Tab-separated table of C-alpha atoms in Angstrom:
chain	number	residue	atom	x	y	z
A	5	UNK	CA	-11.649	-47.755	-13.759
A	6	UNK	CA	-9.980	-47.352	-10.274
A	7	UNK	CA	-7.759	-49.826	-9.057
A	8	UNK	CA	-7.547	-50.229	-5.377
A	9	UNK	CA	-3.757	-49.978	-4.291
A	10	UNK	CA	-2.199	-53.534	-4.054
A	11	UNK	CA	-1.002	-55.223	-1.230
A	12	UNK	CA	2.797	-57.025	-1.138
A	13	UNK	CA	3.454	-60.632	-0.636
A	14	UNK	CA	7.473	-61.996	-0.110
A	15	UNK	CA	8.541	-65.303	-1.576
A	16	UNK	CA	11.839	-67.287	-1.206
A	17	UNK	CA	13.403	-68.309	-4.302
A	18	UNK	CA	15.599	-71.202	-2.941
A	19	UNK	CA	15.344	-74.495	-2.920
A	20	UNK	CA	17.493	-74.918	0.047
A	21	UNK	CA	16.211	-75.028	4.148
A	22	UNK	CA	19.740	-72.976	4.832
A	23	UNK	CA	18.937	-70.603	2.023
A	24	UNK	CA	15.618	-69.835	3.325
A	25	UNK	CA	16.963	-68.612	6.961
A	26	UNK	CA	16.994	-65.188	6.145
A	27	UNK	CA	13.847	-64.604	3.994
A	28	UNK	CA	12.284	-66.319	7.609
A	29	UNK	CA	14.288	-63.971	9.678
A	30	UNK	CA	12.776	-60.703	7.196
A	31	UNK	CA	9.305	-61.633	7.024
A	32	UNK	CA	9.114	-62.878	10.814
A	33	UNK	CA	10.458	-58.539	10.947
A	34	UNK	CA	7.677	-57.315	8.611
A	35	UNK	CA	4.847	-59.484	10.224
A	36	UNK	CA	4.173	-61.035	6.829
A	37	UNK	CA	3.870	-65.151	6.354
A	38	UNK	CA	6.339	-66.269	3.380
A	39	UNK	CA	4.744	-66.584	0.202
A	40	UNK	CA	3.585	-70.557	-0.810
A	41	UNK	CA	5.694	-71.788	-3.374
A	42	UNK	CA	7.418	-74.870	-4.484
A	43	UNK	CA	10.771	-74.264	-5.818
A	44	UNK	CA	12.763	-77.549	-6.707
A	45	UNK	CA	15.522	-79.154	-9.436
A	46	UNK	CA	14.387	-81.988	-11.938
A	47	UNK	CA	16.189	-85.352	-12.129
A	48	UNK	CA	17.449	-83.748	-15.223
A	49	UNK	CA	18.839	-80.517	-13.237
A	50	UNK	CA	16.302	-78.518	-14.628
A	51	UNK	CA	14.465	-75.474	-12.720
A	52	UNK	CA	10.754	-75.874	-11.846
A	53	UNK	CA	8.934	-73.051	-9.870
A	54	UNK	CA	5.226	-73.450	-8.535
A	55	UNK	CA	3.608	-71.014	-7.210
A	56	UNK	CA	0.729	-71.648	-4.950
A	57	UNK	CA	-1.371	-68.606	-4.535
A	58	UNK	CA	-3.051	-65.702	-7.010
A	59	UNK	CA	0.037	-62.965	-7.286
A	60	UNK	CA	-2.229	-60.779	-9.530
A	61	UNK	CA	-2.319	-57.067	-9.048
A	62	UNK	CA	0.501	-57.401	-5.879
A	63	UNK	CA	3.886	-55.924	-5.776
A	64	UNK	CA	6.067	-58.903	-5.239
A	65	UNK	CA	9.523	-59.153	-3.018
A	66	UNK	CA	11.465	-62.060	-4.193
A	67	UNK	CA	14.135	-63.009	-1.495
A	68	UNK	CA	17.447	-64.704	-3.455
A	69	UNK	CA	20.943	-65.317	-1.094
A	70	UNK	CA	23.091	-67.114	-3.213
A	71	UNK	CA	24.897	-69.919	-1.920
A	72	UNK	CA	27.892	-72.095	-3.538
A	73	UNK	CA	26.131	-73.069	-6.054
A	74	UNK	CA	25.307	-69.550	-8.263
A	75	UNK	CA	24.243	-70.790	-11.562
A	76	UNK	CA	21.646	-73.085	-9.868
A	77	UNK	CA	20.770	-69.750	-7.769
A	78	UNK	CA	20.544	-67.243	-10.939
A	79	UNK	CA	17.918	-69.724	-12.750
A	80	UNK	CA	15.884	-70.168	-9.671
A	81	UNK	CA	15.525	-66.537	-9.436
A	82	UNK	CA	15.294	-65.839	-13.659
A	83	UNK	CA	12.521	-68.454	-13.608
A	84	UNK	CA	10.215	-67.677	-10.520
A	85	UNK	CA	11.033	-63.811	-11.964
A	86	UNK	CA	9.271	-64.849	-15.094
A	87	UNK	CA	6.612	-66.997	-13.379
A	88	UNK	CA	5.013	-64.428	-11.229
A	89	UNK	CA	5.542	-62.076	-14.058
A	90	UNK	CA	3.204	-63.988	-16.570
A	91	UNK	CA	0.935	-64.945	-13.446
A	92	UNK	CA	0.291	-60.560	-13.794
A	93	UNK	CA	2.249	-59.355	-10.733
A	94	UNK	CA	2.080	-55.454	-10.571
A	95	UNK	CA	5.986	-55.107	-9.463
A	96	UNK	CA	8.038	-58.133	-9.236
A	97	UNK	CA	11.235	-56.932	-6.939
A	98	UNK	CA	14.361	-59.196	-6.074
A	99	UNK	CA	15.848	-59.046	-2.392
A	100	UNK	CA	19.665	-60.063	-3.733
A	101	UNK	CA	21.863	-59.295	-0.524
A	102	UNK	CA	24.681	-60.847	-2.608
A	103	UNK	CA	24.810	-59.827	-6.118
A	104	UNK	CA	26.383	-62.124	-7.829
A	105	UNK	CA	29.008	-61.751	-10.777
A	106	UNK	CA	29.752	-58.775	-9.466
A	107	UNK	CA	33.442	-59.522	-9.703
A	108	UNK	CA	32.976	-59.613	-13.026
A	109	UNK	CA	32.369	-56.229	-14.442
A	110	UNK	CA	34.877	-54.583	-16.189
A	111	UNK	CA	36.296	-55.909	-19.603
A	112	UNK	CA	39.419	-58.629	-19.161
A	113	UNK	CA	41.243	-59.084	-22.089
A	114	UNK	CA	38.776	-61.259	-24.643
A	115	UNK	CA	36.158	-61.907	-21.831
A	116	UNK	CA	33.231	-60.452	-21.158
A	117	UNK	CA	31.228	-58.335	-18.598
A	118	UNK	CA	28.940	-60.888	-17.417
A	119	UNK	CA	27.674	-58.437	-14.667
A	120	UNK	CA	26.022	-56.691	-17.690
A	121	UNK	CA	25.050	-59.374	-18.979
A	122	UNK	CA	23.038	-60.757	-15.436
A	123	UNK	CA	21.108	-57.209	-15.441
A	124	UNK	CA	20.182	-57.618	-18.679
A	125	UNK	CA	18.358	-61.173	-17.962
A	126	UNK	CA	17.030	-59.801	-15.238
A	127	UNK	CA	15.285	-57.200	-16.288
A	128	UNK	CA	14.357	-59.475	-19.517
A	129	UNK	CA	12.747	-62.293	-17.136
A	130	UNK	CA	10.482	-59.381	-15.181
A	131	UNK	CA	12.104	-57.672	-12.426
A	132	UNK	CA	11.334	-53.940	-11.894
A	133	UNK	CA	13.306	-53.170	-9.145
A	134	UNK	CA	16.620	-55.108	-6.826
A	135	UNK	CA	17.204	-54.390	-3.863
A	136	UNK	CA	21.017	-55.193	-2.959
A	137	UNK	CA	24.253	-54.520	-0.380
A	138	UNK	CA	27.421	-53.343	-0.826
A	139	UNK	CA	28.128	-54.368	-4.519
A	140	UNK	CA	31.675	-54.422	-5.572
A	141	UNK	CA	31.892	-51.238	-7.351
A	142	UNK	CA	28.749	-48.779	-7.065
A	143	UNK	CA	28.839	-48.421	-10.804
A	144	UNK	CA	27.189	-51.577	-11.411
A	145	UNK	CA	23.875	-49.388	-10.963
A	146	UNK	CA	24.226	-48.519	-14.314
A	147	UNK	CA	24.046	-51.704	-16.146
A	148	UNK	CA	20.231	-51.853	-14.862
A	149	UNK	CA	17.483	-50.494	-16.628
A	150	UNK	CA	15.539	-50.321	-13.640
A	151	UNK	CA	15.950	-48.428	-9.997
A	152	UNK	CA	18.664	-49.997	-7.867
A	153	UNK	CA	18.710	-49.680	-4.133
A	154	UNK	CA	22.614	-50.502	-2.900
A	155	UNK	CA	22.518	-51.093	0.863
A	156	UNK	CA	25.256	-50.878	3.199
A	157	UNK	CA	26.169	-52.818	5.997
A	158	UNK	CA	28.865	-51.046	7.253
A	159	UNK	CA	26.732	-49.522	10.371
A	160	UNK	CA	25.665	-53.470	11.431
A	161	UNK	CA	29.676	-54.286	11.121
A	162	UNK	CA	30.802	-50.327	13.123
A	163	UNK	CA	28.306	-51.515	15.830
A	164	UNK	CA	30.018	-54.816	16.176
A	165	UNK	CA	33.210	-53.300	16.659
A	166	UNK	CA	32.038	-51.240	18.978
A	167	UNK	CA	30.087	-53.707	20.958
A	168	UNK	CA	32.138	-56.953	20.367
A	169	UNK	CA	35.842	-56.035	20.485
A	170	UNK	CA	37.296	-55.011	24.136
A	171	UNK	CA	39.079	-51.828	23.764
A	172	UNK	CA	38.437	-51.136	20.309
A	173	UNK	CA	39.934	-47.504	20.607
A	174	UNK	CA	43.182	-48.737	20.073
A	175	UNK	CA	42.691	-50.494	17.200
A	176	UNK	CA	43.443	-49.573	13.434
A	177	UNK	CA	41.633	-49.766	10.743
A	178	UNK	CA	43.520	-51.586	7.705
A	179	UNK	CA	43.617	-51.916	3.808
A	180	UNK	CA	44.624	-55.429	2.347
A	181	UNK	CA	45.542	-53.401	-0.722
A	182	UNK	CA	45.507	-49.796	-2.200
A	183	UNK	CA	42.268	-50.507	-3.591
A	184	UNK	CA	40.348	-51.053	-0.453
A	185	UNK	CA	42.208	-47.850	1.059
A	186	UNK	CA	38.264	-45.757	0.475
A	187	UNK	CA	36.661	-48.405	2.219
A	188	UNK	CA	38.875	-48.292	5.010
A	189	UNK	CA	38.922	-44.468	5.583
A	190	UNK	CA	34.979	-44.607	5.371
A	191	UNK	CA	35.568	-46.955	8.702
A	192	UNK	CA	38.648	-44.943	9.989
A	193	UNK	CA	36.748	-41.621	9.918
A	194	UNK	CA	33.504	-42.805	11.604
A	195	UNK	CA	35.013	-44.749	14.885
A	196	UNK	CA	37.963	-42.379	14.937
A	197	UNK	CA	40.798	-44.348	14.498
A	198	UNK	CA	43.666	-44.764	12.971
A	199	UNK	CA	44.454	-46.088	9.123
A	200	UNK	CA	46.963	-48.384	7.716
A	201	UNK	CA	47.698	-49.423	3.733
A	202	UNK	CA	49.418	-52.893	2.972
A	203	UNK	CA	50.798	-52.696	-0.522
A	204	UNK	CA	53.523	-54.544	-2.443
A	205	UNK	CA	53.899	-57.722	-4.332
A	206	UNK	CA	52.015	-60.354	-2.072
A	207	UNK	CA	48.659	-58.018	-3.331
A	208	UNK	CA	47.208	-58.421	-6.417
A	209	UNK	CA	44.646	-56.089	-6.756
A	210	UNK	CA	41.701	-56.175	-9.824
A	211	UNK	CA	43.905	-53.601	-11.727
A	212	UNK	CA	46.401	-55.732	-12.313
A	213	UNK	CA	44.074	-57.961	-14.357
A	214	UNK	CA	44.352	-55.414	-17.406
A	215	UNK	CA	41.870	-55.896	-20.749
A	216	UNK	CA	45.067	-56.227	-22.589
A	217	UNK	CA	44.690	-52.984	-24.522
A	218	UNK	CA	47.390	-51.468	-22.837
A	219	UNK	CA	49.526	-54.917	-23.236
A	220	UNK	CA	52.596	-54.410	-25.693
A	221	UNK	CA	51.745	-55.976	-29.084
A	222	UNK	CA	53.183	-59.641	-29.445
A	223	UNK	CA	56.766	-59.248	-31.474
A	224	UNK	CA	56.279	-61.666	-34.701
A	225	UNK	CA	58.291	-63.163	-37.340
A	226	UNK	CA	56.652	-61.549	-40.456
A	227	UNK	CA	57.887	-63.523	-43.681
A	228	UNK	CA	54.997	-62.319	-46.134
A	229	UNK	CA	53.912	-58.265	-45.894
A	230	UNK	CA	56.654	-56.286	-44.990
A	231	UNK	CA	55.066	-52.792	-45.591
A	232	UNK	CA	54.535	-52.734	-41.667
A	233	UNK	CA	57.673	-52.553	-39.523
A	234	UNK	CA	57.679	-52.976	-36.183
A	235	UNK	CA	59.595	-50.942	-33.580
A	236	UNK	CA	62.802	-52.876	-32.161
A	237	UNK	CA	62.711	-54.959	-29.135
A	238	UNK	CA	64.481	-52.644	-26.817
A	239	UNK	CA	60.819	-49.773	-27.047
A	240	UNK	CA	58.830	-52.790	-25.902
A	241	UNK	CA	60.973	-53.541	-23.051
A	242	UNK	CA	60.404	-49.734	-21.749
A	243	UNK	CA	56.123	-50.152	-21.927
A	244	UNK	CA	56.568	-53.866	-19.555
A	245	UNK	CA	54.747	-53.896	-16.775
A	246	UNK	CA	57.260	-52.702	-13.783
A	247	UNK	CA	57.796	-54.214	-11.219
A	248	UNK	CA	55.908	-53.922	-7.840
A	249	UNK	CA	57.960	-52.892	-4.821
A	250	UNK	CA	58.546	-54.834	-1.489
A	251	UNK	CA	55.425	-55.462	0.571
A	252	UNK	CA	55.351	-52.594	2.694
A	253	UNK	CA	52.396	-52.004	5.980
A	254	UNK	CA	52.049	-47.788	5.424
A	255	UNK	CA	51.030	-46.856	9.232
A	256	UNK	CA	52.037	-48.298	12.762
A	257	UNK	CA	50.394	-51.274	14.027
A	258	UNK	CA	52.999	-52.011	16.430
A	259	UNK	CA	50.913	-52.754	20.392
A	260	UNK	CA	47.449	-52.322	18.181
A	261	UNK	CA	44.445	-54.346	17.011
A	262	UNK	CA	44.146	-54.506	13.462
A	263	UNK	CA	40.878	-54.702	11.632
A	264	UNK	CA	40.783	-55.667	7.766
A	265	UNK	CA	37.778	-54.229	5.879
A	266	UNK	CA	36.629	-55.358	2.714
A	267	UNK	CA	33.609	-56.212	1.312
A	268	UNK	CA	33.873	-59.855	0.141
A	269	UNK	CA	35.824	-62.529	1.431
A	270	UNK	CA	35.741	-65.321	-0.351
A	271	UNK	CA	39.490	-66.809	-1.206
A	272	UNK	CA	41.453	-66.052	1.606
A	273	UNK	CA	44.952	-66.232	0.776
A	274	UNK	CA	45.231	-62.527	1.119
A	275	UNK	CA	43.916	-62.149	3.937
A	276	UNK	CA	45.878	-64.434	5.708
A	277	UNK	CA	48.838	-63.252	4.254
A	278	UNK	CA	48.125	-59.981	5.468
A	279	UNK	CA	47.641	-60.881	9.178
A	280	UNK	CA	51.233	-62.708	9.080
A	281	UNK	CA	52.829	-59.319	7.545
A	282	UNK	CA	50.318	-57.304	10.376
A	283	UNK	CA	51.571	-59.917	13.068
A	284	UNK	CA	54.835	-59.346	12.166
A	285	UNK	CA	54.950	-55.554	12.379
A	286	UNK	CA	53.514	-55.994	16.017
A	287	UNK	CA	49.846	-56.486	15.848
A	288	UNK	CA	48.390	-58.378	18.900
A	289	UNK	CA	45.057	-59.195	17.587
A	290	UNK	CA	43.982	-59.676	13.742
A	291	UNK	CA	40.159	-58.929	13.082
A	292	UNK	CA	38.265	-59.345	9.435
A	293	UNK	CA	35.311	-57.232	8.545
A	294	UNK	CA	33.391	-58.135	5.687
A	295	UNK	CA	29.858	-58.281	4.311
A	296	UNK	CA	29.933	-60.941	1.793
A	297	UNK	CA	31.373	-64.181	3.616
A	298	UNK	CA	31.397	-66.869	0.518
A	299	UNK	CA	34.557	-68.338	1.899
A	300	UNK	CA	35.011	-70.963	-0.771
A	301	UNK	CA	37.196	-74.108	-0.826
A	302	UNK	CA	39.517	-74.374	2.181
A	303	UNK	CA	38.396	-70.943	3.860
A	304	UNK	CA	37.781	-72.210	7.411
A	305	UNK	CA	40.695	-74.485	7.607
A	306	UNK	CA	43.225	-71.534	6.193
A	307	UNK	CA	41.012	-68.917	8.540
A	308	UNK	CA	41.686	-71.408	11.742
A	309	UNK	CA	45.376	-72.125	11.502
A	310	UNK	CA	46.095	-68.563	10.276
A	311	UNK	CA	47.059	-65.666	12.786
A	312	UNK	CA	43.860	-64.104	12.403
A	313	UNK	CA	41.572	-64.179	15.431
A	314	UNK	CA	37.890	-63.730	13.818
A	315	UNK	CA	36.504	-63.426	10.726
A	316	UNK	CA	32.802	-61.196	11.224
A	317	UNK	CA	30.648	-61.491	8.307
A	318	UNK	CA	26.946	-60.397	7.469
A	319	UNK	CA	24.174	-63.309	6.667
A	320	UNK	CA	23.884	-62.131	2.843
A	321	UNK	CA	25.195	-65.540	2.263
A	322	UNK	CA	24.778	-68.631	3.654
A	323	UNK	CA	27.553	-70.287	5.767
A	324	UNK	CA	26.577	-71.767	8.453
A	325	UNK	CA	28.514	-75.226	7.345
A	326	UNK	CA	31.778	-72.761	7.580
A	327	UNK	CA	30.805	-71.864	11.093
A	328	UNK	CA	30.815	-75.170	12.302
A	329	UNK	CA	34.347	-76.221	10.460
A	330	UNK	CA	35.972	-72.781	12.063
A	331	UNK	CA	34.733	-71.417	15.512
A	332	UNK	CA	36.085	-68.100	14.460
A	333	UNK	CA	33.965	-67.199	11.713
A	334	UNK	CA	31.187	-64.751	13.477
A	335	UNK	CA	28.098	-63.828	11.768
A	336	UNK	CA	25.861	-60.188	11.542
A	337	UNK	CA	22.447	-60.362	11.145
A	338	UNK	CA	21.144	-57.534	8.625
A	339	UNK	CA	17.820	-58.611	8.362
A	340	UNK	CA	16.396	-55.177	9.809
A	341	UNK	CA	17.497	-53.157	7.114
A	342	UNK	CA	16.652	-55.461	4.493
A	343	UNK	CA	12.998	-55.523	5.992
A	344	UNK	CA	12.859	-51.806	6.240
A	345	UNK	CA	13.823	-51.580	3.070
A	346	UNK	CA	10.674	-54.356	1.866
A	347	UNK	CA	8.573	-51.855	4.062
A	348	UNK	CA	9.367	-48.387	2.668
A	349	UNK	CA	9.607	-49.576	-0.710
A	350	UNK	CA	5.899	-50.860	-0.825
A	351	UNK	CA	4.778	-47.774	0.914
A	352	UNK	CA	6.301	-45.357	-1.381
A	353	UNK	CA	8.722	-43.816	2.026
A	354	UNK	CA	12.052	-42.247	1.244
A	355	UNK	CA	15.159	-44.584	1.319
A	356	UNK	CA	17.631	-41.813	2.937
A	357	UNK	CA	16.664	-43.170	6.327
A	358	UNK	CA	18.590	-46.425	5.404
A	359	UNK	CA	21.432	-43.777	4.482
A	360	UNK	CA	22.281	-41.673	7.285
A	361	UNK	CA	25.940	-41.893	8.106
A	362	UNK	CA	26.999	-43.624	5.037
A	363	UNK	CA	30.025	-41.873	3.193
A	364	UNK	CA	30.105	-41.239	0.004
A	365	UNK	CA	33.240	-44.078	-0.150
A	366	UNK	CA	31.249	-46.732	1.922
């Protein structure tokens, strides 16, 4: 029996007005009308999804941006997942700007890789395919059992610089940390500028956070067995942890703009701490690039008495209630390529398009 091909609907799994803004903003793009659904929390906290039309046969595009409150977020998405799976959607794909957890994906000590652990309920609940930007580390991809489409939005964030900053050539593209250093040459290279490191003790990059399997064993008073004898104290102070050097800017910012790339921004003690050491050294103006802006707790009060002079973030995540607590928080809209993305996907184009320009660091 032939099956005629499918069409595509897009739904919205929030249960938020400000979490719905961008699903709006990507389905105004495609032309489409926003899928009917009721997605809301019980008196007992509890998840309920409705969904108001026949799904059967279509490739579905659920839209998730996750806003302060994850957990709540992650069900909503598990459980309409799952609904329009056992209502016999063909393909059932999540639009996750902001994939959350990601933080969380390498082993700490006696944690746990939750990232892992989310792609594994994801797939479980009946996704087929995400559709995501800029995760934290690009091997994430491989927790999925399913195709993974990583967007960037580095070309949204170039063009702002370009457009938005007055006399952006003699600015300087700069690293919070050694870690971010790729990231920032990816930027460096492709406006041809300039590239500066801040390392030292103020950072505290994700390294630093070690499983513990490289941690000295704990020295202990052994009363009982006494086959096992421990090496003196003197070889474990040779394996401690050394210590880190002086905070040091590696590159002259002295008459320049500085611009801070990173791809979250969420706590920003560092990054405030890195415009006073950049102000110091003789940067004039202080700009922060990012594509997640979570900016948690006291973000826009730290942001607005800091020296930095504007934090530019993508719409992956809602924070519109930061914008109005701190004038300089700026927003990108990346709705396009999220849209163009929906559109090639359901029409079986090539995703390389979305690609062109991208380094293999960005």
């Amino acid at each position: 029996m032939n099956v005629p091909k499918s069409g595509y609907r897009v739904f919205s799994a929030n249960s938020s007005a400000a979490c719905t803004e961008l699903a709006k903003k990507i389905t105004e793009r495609l032309g489409v009308e926003l899928g009917k659904s009721v997605v809301f929390q019980e008196s007992n906290r509890e998840t309920r999804v409705d969904v108001k039309e026949s799904v059967r046969g279509q490739t579905i595009f659920i839209i998730q941006t996750i806003p302060r409150d994850v957990n709540t977020a992650i069900m909503e998405l598990l459980v309409m997942a799952y609904a329009l799976k056992t209502s016999c959607a063909k393909n059932i794909i999540g639009v996750i700007p902001y994939f959350p957890y990601s933080k969380q994906c390498k082993m700490r000590k006696r944690g746990s890789i939750v990232c892992k652990l989310l792609a594994s309920m994801l797939a479980k609940a009946g996704l087929t395919h995400i559709i995501t930007m800029d995760l934290h580390q690009k091997e994430i991809q491989g927790f999925f059992s399913f195709p993974v489409d990583n967007l960037r939005a580095s070309p949204f964030l170039i063009q702002y610089i370009q457009e938005e900053i007055p006399d952006y050539r003699n600015a300087i593209i700069v690293a919070k940390s050694p870690a971010a250093a790729k990231r920032a040459q990816s930027y460096a290279e492709r406006l041809r500028l300039g590239l500066a490191v801040i390392h030292g003790e103020a950072q505290c990059s994700e390294s630093d956070m070690a499983d513990g399997r490289h941690s000295p064993p704990c020295v202990r008073n052994t009363t009982g067995h006494t086959g096992l004898e421990l090496p003196p104290l003197s070889f474990f102070s040779v394996m401690m942890a050394k210590e880190k050097p002086p905070i040091t800017v590696v590159g002259d910012v002295g008459g320049r703009i500085a611009i801070i790339v990173d791809d979250i921004i969420d706590d920003v003690g560092d990054f405030v701490a890195a415009a006073e050491i950049l102000k110091e050294r003789g940067a004039y103006k202080i700009y922060i690039m990012a594509t997640h802006g979570l900016l948690s707790a006291d973000a826009p009060r730290l942001i607005e008495e800091s020296a930095i002079d504007e934090v530019v973030v993508t719409n992956t995540v809602p924070h519109e209630v930061q914008k109005l607590q701190c004038p300089k928080i700026k927003t990108v809209d990346v709705s396009m390529i999220l849209a163009e993305a929906i559109r090639r996907i359901h029409n079986g184009e090539s995703m390389a398009y979305l690609f062109r320009n991208i380094t293999v660091d960005d």
